[in-house]
């Protein structure tokens, strides 16, 4: 044990005492090179770190080292630089008084060591390590379109992620529902490869393989690329994708739209649903209420049964059958009852009621429905609600009570579900005319279109006392409208036109007086070029044979009105002057009972005041009383003064 220790001590002393031999370039330990980081396409600034004591910067050679081989790329002589022929000839320039070499348009191939060396042949070198970076493009993810069965024994391809044109090679991380995935034997496998492009950049391709379960049918997968730039670490994410997951069907059920209470006229869809993917082949059947056997219904291409419009006959029990074409296993859904609510046709009795004036009438309304019904009666002409309930009673009937009555049967719990029925009540009586007399403005030799309307029960017929082209049109069961086209002649202007409506209970007549239009005084809004337009009011608003005459307004020109106003003003002025003259002569007494004098301020006493006597009857004198409310005696006819000065 002593001898080896002695030998080691001797050798150690010899080594310490031996002088150091000047190192040959490359043999001595070199300091770590300076690190310079740039992005592809930018400019790298290579600064020579030699001091004046180590080398003369006015005489420097620059080299690139690739695979331990030096290549002279640039010379500096007396502060002036010159590129050597080769790959860097056009991209190098000198900066900072010769201490810095600028390399433009950096590429991935420029990632190497650059060194500068002073003039003395064995001077120390200064090394620079150039690192190059390039961010990859946005990752592109493609999902497996064929899908993955859950009963697969090995991991199946889920998706492929590609990141193009990055440097150096980025790192890829896969995520499922926001959580990173790691390699797991027989469960998760990530296979990555890279391709070097002609530009020196890398394209990364990563394939995710996994064994999925039924719960992964909605899982979101995406990939993330991690890379470095001179500014630090960065990352880019792909979009999220979902891969089709296939699993067998275990349950089949029915679904009806719309949800809730259905009614006749709705568009109803009955569809089958299943929990398998792909879904099985569906068929829908309905139970026959007579035989109790299921009968297959006709569905569309998607296996959906469409009821449009739905009817009460569509109510019944439906069920769905699903056939898995892979396993040939057939599954049945639970039966589901479908109820289409309805209201039957409304029946009113009596259907065509006829009554004499002064009698009574009871109308009854009936209908069937799948739900509780509400009834109400409305007047057809006005829409007024007369009664709520199935029975409407009418007492002491008048002519005006004739016409339409509508019964509405509705289901309050289902908006829009209702049916109606109209019944016309006929009141016996002679015809009623829409008007008794009417004036029509015409031009001679024009073709005139006259109309005459009458109502009554039995339905009246209308005749004219002049020749022309006549036609009748029923407005309702008891009302008729007759039109007559006739040429206006002097004889027709003299006699006028009569239309007569008659039935078994009597007749009635309307007279149309024809008046010539004065074209010189015709106003634009006279509307005399058209024929008579007959009123279409309901029977209870029309004039009967004893009604007052309703005439059309006579056209007046504005010139005639202006002349009439001027004449009235002149007459009043003359009358005022005469009365004033008589008053001054004392011919008119000033202190008669009941006389009201309008007091004037002193400055206006000389102005004209006119006294006008009233000839109103005593019972009308209340309208002439002053605001004080003083009553006059029955014999006092009263007098008033009218100031005509303004």
XYZ file of C-alpha atoms in Angstrom:
646
model
C 0.000 0.000 0.000
C 2.977 2.387 0.637
C 4.519 1.974 -2.829
C 1.579 3.187 -4.909
C 1.203 6.229 -2.684
C 4.860 7.036 -3.133
C 4.645 6.737 -6.920
C 1.626 9.033 -7.062
C 3.371 11.650 -4.928
C 6.386 11.569 -7.169
C 4.405 11.962 -10.336
C 2.408 14.831 -8.863
C 5.574 16.689 -7.877
C 7.057 16.166 -11.314
C 3.998 17.573 -13.010
C 3.961 20.640 -10.812
C 7.650 21.314 -11.392
C 7.612 20.858 -15.185
C 7.406 24.123 -17.176
C 4.179 24.739 -19.329
C 4.745 24.371 -23.024
C 3.269 27.113 -25.179
C -0.041 25.779 -26.397
C -0.579 25.157 -30.079
C -3.630 26.920 -31.405
C -6.618 24.729 -30.736
C -4.907 22.702 -28.040
C -5.181 25.257 -25.220
C -8.568 25.519 -23.440
C -10.729 28.026 -25.285
C -13.116 30.383 -23.487
C -16.830 29.916 -24.130
C -17.943 31.828 -27.264
C -20.180 34.870 -26.988
C -23.853 34.055 -27.788
C -25.692 36.206 -30.352
C -29.404 35.423 -31.072
C -31.318 36.728 -34.130
C -34.428 35.866 -36.119
C -34.359 34.598 -39.684
C -34.224 37.480 -42.151
C -32.782 40.031 -39.710
C -29.204 41.367 -39.329
C -26.669 39.848 -36.913
C -24.067 42.160 -35.378
C -20.824 40.230 -34.670
C -18.609 42.311 -32.382
C -14.934 41.329 -32.162
C -14.036 41.160 -28.478
C -10.229 41.389 -28.915
C -8.559 44.146 -26.873
C -5.748 46.346 -28.181
C -3.264 44.276 -26.154
C -4.462 41.071 -27.797
C -4.604 42.252 -31.363
C -4.698 45.212 -33.678
C -8.352 45.766 -34.740
C -7.114 47.651 -37.809
C -5.794 44.327 -39.094
C -8.293 41.514 -38.405
C -9.389 38.372 -40.207
C -12.894 36.945 -39.808
C -13.601 33.214 -40.141
C -16.680 31.015 -40.130
C -16.367 27.592 -38.515
C -18.551 24.825 -39.892
C -17.964 21.209 -38.951
C -14.635 22.279 -37.310
C -13.441 23.736 -40.612
C -12.367 27.401 -40.745
C -13.203 29.492 -43.784
C -11.898 33.040 -44.246
C -14.865 35.276 -45.040
C -13.690 38.874 -44.390
C -10.455 40.888 -44.062
C -9.888 44.179 -42.261
C -6.800 46.192 -43.384
C -6.113 49.657 -42.038
C -9.763 49.933 -40.943
C -11.077 48.988 -44.374
C -12.985 45.744 -44.899
C -13.284 43.413 -47.850
C -15.364 40.247 -48.271
C -13.855 37.019 -49.479
C -15.556 35.200 -52.348
C -18.124 32.674 -51.146
C -21.559 32.417 -49.511
C -21.066 35.573 -47.399
C -19.639 37.788 -50.112
C -22.721 39.972 -50.532
C -23.999 40.009 -46.932
C -21.084 41.328 -44.844
C -20.218 44.908 -43.947
C -18.004 46.645 -41.367
C -19.410 48.839 -38.586
C -18.231 50.586 -35.408
C -14.774 51.603 -36.772
C -14.038 48.026 -37.724
C -14.907 46.395 -34.405
C -18.259 44.952 -35.577
C -19.093 42.773 -38.566
C -22.731 43.005 -39.773
C -24.308 39.901 -41.382
C -27.611 40.667 -43.217
C -30.499 38.388 -44.251
C -29.664 35.715 -41.713
C -30.739 32.162 -42.666
C -30.877 28.927 -40.645
C -27.606 27.863 -42.339
C -25.871 30.795 -40.611
C -26.199 29.150 -37.212
C -22.475 28.461 -36.531
C -19.364 29.907 -34.839
C -17.734 33.073 -36.168
C -14.271 34.140 -34.953
C -12.019 37.120 -35.398
C -8.179 36.952 -35.239
C -5.617 39.766 -34.884
C -2.554 40.437 -37.066
C -0.039 38.451 -35.075
C -0.143 34.869 -36.342
C -0.565 33.222 -32.972
C -2.681 35.833 -31.267
C -5.754 34.837 -29.289
C -8.997 34.395 -31.152
C -12.421 35.720 -30.187
C -15.357 33.374 -30.865
C -19.041 34.225 -31.395
C -21.840 31.612 -31.436
C -24.729 32.718 -33.710
C -28.157 31.267 -32.838
C -31.005 31.603 -35.382
C -34.780 31.416 -34.640
C -37.996 31.400 -36.698
C -41.573 31.190 -35.351
C -43.590 28.398 -37.009
C -46.859 29.092 -38.824
C -50.198 28.576 -37.115
C -50.617 24.836 -36.480
C -53.016 23.061 -38.814
C -55.041 20.210 -37.329
C -56.929 17.555 -39.303
C -59.302 15.141 -37.585
C -59.734 11.517 -38.618
C -62.884 11.659 -40.782
C -63.557 7.917 -40.532
C -64.029 8.035 -36.768
C -62.964 5.666 -34.021
C -64.924 2.661 -32.710
C -64.945 2.320 -28.933
C -64.339 -1.440 -29.145
C -60.923 -1.008 -30.836
C -58.143 -3.066 -29.190
C -55.342 -0.584 -29.987
C -55.049 3.210 -30.051
C -56.565 4.655 -33.249
C -55.548 7.832 -35.054
C -57.467 10.782 -33.648
C -55.950 13.790 -35.437
C -52.789 15.100 -37.126
C -51.090 18.400 -36.244
C -48.699 20.154 -38.680
C -46.505 23.161 -37.857
C -44.653 24.550 -40.879
C -41.513 26.652 -41.351
C -40.148 26.933 -37.850
C -36.562 26.979 -36.539
C -35.363 25.225 -34.533
C -37.863 22.319 -34.347
C -40.792 23.370 -32.092
C -42.180 21.155 -29.369
C -45.762 19.835 -29.732
C -48.208 19.188 -26.872
C -51.653 17.556 -27.362
C -54.703 18.502 -25.284
C -58.098 16.872 -24.635
C -60.774 19.067 -23.089
C -58.063 21.542 -22.047
C -55.832 18.974 -20.321
C -52.437 17.921 -21.739
C -52.075 14.336 -22.950
C -49.046 12.210 -22.181
C -47.857 8.929 -23.562
C -49.739 6.046 -21.959
C -49.191 2.442 -22.896
C -52.085 0.992 -24.941
C -54.047 4.217 -24.354
C -52.252 7.286 -25.788
C -49.440 7.382 -28.325
C -47.921 10.515 -29.911
C -45.861 10.016 -33.071
C -43.881 13.049 -34.327
C -41.623 13.596 -37.346
C -39.900 16.582 -38.932
C -38.979 17.587 -42.452
C -36.218 20.035 -43.465
C -37.403 22.420 -46.166
C -35.078 23.805 -48.857
C -34.986 27.058 -46.880
C -33.482 25.233 -43.910
C -36.676 25.625 -41.877
C -38.433 22.672 -40.237
C -41.950 21.315 -40.754
C -43.200 19.291 -37.793
C -45.915 16.629 -38.088
C -47.422 15.018 -35.002
C -50.034 12.233 -34.982
C -52.170 11.603 -31.903
C -53.400 8.058 -31.431
C -55.720 7.130 -28.587
C -58.205 4.538 -27.442
C -61.504 6.375 -26.889
C -64.656 5.550 -24.953
C -68.313 6.524 -25.432
C -67.894 9.581 -23.198
C -65.341 10.987 -25.668
C -68.014 11.588 -28.335
C -67.998 15.319 -27.503
C -64.352 15.616 -26.455
C -62.411 18.610 -27.846
C -58.844 17.959 -29.080
C -56.204 20.508 -30.104
C -52.423 20.790 -30.401
C -49.974 23.429 -29.147
C -46.567 24.382 -30.596
C -43.946 25.685 -28.169
C -40.949 27.582 -29.647
C -38.268 30.122 -28.683
C -37.376 33.540 -30.090
C -34.737 36.049 -28.953
C -37.523 37.716 -26.981
C -38.311 34.536 -25.024
C -40.560 31.453 -25.125
C -43.804 31.492 -27.146
C -46.596 29.127 -28.152
C -49.372 28.792 -30.794
C -52.585 26.741 -30.528
C -54.663 25.052 -33.207
C -58.453 25.083 -33.401
C -60.442 22.509 -31.429
C -61.812 19.434 -33.214
C -64.152 16.587 -32.345
C -63.565 13.092 -33.670
C -66.524 10.799 -34.534
C -66.821 8.063 -31.930
C -68.812 4.963 -32.826
C -70.628 2.906 -30.191
C -73.587 0.508 -30.278
C -77.193 1.551 -29.586
C -78.602 0.657 -26.188
C -81.843 2.673 -26.079
C -84.446 4.032 -28.535
C -87.131 6.628 -27.745
C -89.704 8.951 -29.393
C -89.731 12.732 -29.489
C -92.652 14.969 -30.555
C -92.441 18.594 -31.713
C -93.871 21.030 -30.846
C -93.865 20.280 -27.141
C -97.087 20.872 -25.221
C -100.756 20.856 -26.171
C -101.333 20.054 -29.844
C -104.335 21.161 -31.867
C -105.810 20.512 -35.262
C -103.977 22.437 -37.985
C -100.569 22.294 -36.289
C -97.477 20.915 -38.005
C -96.381 17.965 -35.852
C -93.128 16.007 -36.216
C -92.597 12.599 -34.624
C -88.977 11.417 -34.704
C -87.024 8.471 -33.340
C -83.857 8.994 -31.309
C -81.189 6.546 -30.126
C -78.088 6.688 -27.937
C -75.872 4.888 -30.482
C -73.568 6.264 -33.144
C -74.191 5.841 -35.997
C -77.942 5.758 -35.275
C -79.840 2.633 -36.318
C -82.426 2.381 -39.075
C -85.738 3.698 -37.715
C -89.372 2.898 -38.414
C -92.469 4.415 -36.750
C -95.739 2.561 -36.226
C -99.187 3.527 -34.879
C -101.587 1.232 -33.097
C -104.802 0.587 -34.998
C -107.656 1.414 -32.569
C -109.796 -1.369 -34.018
C -107.356 -4.285 -34.310
C -104.881 -3.103 -31.627
C -102.080 -4.007 -34.010
C -99.143 -1.727 -34.858
C -99.204 -0.409 -38.431
C -96.082 1.185 -39.920
C -96.402 4.842 -40.903
C -94.763 6.515 -43.903
C -91.791 8.660 -42.885
C -89.550 11.031 -44.822
C -85.948 10.351 -45.823
C -84.727 11.220 -42.324
C -87.087 8.760 -40.665
C -89.338 11.541 -39.329
C -93.127 11.250 -39.401
C -94.657 14.628 -40.331
C -98.346 15.347 -39.631
C -99.337 18.483 -41.548
C -101.935 19.561 -40.853
C -102.588 17.482 -37.752
C -106.111 16.091 -37.379
C -107.935 14.404 -34.543
C -107.585 11.086 -36.433
C -103.814 11.323 -35.832
C -104.354 10.842 -32.101
C -103.225 7.439 -30.858
C -100.318 5.322 -29.579
C -97.007 5.500 -31.441
C -93.765 3.549 -31.029
C -90.372 3.458 -32.726
C -88.224 0.524 -33.826
C -84.456 0.846 -34.318
C -82.440 -1.769 -36.254
C -78.631 -1.741 -35.859
C -77.335 -2.686 -39.295
C -73.932 -3.792 -37.884
C -75.195 -6.124 -35.188
C -78.711 -6.669 -36.686
C -80.136 -6.100 -33.213
C -83.637 -4.535 -33.118
C -84.738 -2.278 -30.262
C -88.227 -0.894 -29.478
C -89.057 2.395 -27.796
C -91.627 2.896 -25.077
C -95.063 3.618 -26.662
C -96.193 7.233 -26.498
C -99.737 8.576 -26.621
C -100.334 11.472 -29.005
C -103.392 13.690 -28.500
C -104.445 16.164 -31.188
C -107.036 18.449 -29.587
C -109.980 19.460 -31.750
C -113.302 21.272 -31.922
C -115.932 19.705 -34.161
C -118.095 21.610 -36.619
C -120.421 23.979 -34.792
C -124.163 23.341 -35.164
C -126.770 26.078 -34.623
C -130.472 25.403 -34.279
C -132.690 26.491 -35.817
C -130.399 26.635 -38.863
C -132.499 29.196 -40.811
C -134.722 31.042 -38.318
C -137.646 33.166 -39.540
C -139.756 35.318 -37.219
C -142.459 37.975 -37.280
C -141.809 41.396 -35.758
C -142.513 41.438 -32.032
C -141.921 37.716 -31.510
C -139.066 35.966 -29.648
C -136.277 33.649 -30.826
C -133.948 31.194 -29.060
C -130.726 30.139 -30.801
C -128.779 27.113 -29.516
C -125.149 26.306 -30.318
C -123.557 22.839 -30.039
C -120.054 21.389 -30.639
C -117.783 18.573 -29.406
C -114.161 18.853 -28.302
C -111.381 16.950 -26.553
C -111.308 19.753 -23.942
C -113.835 21.923 -22.121
C -115.545 24.399 -24.449
C -116.663 28.006 -24.077
C -119.397 29.537 -26.246
C -120.158 33.121 -27.126
C -122.541 34.854 -29.522
C -121.512 37.845 -31.653
C -123.429 40.205 -33.922
C -121.954 39.648 -37.369
C -122.236 43.242 -38.604
C -120.632 44.889 -35.555
C -118.643 42.119 -33.844
C -120.383 42.962 -30.553
C -120.521 40.130 -27.994
C -124.199 39.513 -27.201
C -124.075 36.458 -24.940
C -121.552 34.093 -23.306
C -122.908 30.590 -23.361
C -124.461 28.179 -25.856
C -127.940 29.790 -25.825
C -128.924 33.212 -27.214
C -132.418 34.559 -26.542
C -133.882 37.447 -28.555
C -137.138 39.083 -27.437
C -139.551 41.559 -29.080
C -137.811 41.302 -32.432
C -137.628 44.393 -34.608
C -136.601 44.726 -38.215
C -133.180 45.823 -37.039
C -132.664 42.422 -35.388
C -132.520 40.728 -38.772
C -129.136 39.692 -40.127
C -126.163 37.578 -39.116
C -125.363 36.067 -35.714
C -122.165 34.084 -35.149
C -121.569 31.380 -32.565
C -117.917 30.828 -31.529
C -116.917 27.601 -29.755
C -113.380 27.805 -28.325
C -111.016 25.979 -25.940
C -109.614 28.575 -23.473
C -106.654 26.407 -22.481
C -105.406 26.137 -26.100
C -105.116 29.517 -27.852
C -106.257 29.428 -31.457
C -108.417 26.303 -31.123
C -111.951 27.368 -32.083
C -114.724 26.893 -34.633
C -117.528 29.277 -35.656
C -120.905 29.081 -37.341
C -122.945 31.917 -38.882
C -126.734 31.953 -38.851
C -128.934 34.554 -40.534
C -132.121 35.636 -38.747
C -134.907 36.711 -41.109
C -137.632 39.132 -39.915
C -140.754 39.105 -42.107
C -141.626 42.477 -43.560
C -141.912 44.571 -46.734
C -138.734 45.914 -48.316
C -136.620 48.629 -46.723
C -134.839 51.067 -48.987
C -131.350 52.410 -48.437
C -132.706 55.939 -49.218
C -136.037 57.533 -50.024
C -134.896 60.342 -52.336
C -131.526 61.337 -53.690
C -130.203 63.962 -56.073
C -127.607 62.944 -58.658
C -125.518 65.459 -60.608
C -125.130 64.487 -64.223
C -124.164 65.741 -67.650
C -126.476 65.383 -70.612
C -125.817 62.455 -72.968
C -123.563 60.743 -70.451
C -123.999 57.064 -69.571
C -124.997 56.972 -65.925
C -124.478 54.077 -63.517
C -127.281 54.148 -60.923
C -127.621 51.798 -57.960
C -130.452 50.984 -55.598
C -130.318 48.813 -52.497
C -133.153 47.193 -50.556
C -133.561 44.593 -47.810
C -136.407 42.554 -46.462
C -137.816 39.070 -45.955
C -138.770 37.423 -48.191
C -135.868 38.624 -50.293
C -137.091 41.556 -52.403
C -136.660 42.081 -56.131
C -135.890 45.516 -57.629
C -137.352 47.035 -60.787
C -136.709 50.378 -62.551
C -139.191 52.703 -64.286
C -136.853 53.423 -67.211
C -135.228 51.238 -69.785
C -131.590 50.329 -69.340
C -129.218 47.521 -68.539
C -129.985 46.325 -65.002
C -128.305 43.664 -62.867
C -128.829 42.397 -59.310
C -126.339 41.178 -56.745
C -127.129 39.593 -53.353
C -125.381 41.326 -50.469
C -126.736 38.775 -47.965
C -129.846 36.529 -47.845
C -132.160 39.494 -47.156
C -130.349 42.313 -48.975
C -130.029 42.952 -52.707
C -128.239 45.614 -54.756
C -129.420 46.534 -58.247
C -127.425 48.610 -60.728
C -128.734 50.305 -63.885
C -126.771 51.742 -66.798
C -128.833 54.427 -68.544
C -128.249 57.284 -71.006
C -129.039 60.768 -69.666
C -131.686 62.387 -71.901
C -133.830 65.544 -71.517
C -136.859 63.347 -70.804
C -134.942 61.555 -68.057
C -133.942 64.903 -66.544
C -137.614 65.850 -66.364
C -139.008 62.624 -64.899
C -136.110 61.342 -62.780
C -135.628 57.654 -62.061
C -137.539 55.369 -59.708
C -136.459 51.976 -58.359
C -139.111 49.775 -56.725
C -138.374 46.880 -54.369
C -141.164 44.359 -53.772
C -141.821 41.048 -52.013
C -144.883 39.121 -50.907
C -145.485 41.526 -48.023
C -145.348 44.824 -49.896
C -143.255 47.222 -51.909
C -141.218 50.403 -51.468
C -139.781 53.006 -53.816
C -136.722 55.249 -54.027
C -136.537 58.325 -56.286
C -133.379 59.651 -57.907
C -133.572 63.243 -59.156
C -131.146 64.109 -61.950
C -129.640 67.611 -62.037
C -127.384 69.023 -64.746
C -123.910 70.101 -63.708
C -122.966 73.733 -64.436
C -119.464 73.312 -65.890
C -118.568 76.986 -65.319
C -119.086 76.690 -61.575
C -118.078 73.062 -61.142
C -115.449 72.675 -58.453
C -112.679 70.077 -58.660
C -114.119 68.091 -55.780
C -117.708 67.948 -57.048
C -117.166 64.382 -58.322
C -120.138 64.514 -60.702
C -118.688 62.429 -63.498
C -119.389 59.181 -61.640
C -122.714 57.588 -61.004
C -124.565 57.279 -57.712
C -122.821 55.314 -55.008
C -125.401 53.689 -52.735
C -124.858 53.396 -49.004
C -124.041 49.900 -47.786
C -125.001 50.413 -44.144
C -126.603 47.584 -42.185
C -130.443 47.286 -42.376
C -131.077 48.855 -38.975
C -129.414 52.088 -40.145
C -131.250 52.368 -43.442
C -134.242 54.569 -44.174
C -137.637 52.855 -44.462
C -140.626 54.248 -46.344
C -141.328 56.879 -43.669
C -137.772 58.012 -43.089
C -136.591 61.527 -43.783
C -134.965 62.318 -47.094
C -131.134 62.116 -47.273
C -129.837 64.226 -50.159
C -126.413 64.592 -51.609
C -124.825 68.025 -51.019
C -125.240 70.349 -53.972
C -121.998 71.587 -55.481
C -121.276 75.303 -55.041
C -118.473 77.210 -56.569
C -116.227 79.345 -54.456
C -117.073 82.406 -56.582
C -120.783 82.155 -55.749
C -120.035 81.915 -52.027
C -117.822 84.998 -52.106
C -120.472 87.046 -53.978
C -123.152 85.995 -51.482
C -121.013 87.078 -48.540
C -120.356 90.503 -50.103
C -124.082 91.045 -50.797
C -124.976 90.185 -47.197
C -122.432 92.653 -45.856
C -123.799 95.448 -48.072
C -127.400 94.713 -47.020
C -126.455 94.798 -43.349
C -124.584 98.082 -43.843
C -127.631 99.745 -45.525
C -129.942 98.379 -42.837
C -127.665 99.717 -40.121
C -127.579 103.185 -41.701
C -131.405 103.342 -41.935
C -131.880 102.262 -38.337
C -129.319 104.764 -37.128
C -131.039 107.562 -39.050
C -134.428 106.676 -37.513
C -132.864 106.544 -34.086
C -131.450 110.066 -34.464
C -134.858 111.399 -35.588
C -136.465 109.939 -32.506
C -138.591 107.506 -34.444
C -137.246 104.556 -32.453
C -137.904 104.418 -28.623
C -134.833 103.576 -26.541
C -136.295 102.422 -23.206
C -138.481 99.432 -24.058
C -138.739 96.544 -21.598
C -136.172 93.799 -22.061
C -133.905 95.900 -24.296
C -130.198 95.241 -23.812
C -127.847 98.072 -24.541
C -124.238 97.600 -25.252
C -122.359 100.298 -23.319
C -119.418 101.860 -25.076
C -116.502 103.896 -23.810
C -116.851 107.669 -24.264
C -114.469 107.731 -27.169
C -116.716 105.402 -29.187
C -120.182 106.830 -28.427
C -120.314 108.487 -31.801
C -119.842 105.176 -33.625
C -122.665 103.339 -35.353
C -124.944 101.043 -33.296
C -127.722 98.978 -34.935
C -130.750 97.613 -33.047
C -132.198 94.312 -34.248
C -135.486 92.944 -32.929
C -135.938 89.247 -32.292
C -139.049 87.457 -33.435
C -138.357 84.273 -31.509
C -141.198 82.484 -29.836
C -141.432 82.730 -26.065
C -140.272 79.150 -25.544
C -137.128 79.932 -27.529
C -136.243 83.081 -25.687
C -134.205 81.198 -23.151
C -131.521 80.932 -25.796
C -131.269 84.747 -25.951
C -130.807 85.367 -22.249
C -127.677 87.122 -21.089
C -124.982 85.525 -19.073
C -126.565 86.910 -15.878
C -129.350 84.368 -16.247
C -132.242 86.920 -16.045
C -135.494 85.512 -17.340
C -137.823 87.432 -19.602
C -141.563 87.644 -19.457
C -143.436 85.476 -21.982
C -144.614 88.540 -23.823
C -141.221 90.144 -24.034
C -139.756 89.405 -27.426
C -136.481 91.057 -26.557
C -134.206 93.299 -28.593
C -130.487 93.267 -29.322
C -127.969 95.739 -30.591
C -125.482 94.647 -33.175
C -122.289 96.628 -33.573
C -121.534 96.850 -37.291
C -118.538 99.114 -36.969
C -116.121 96.247 -37.252
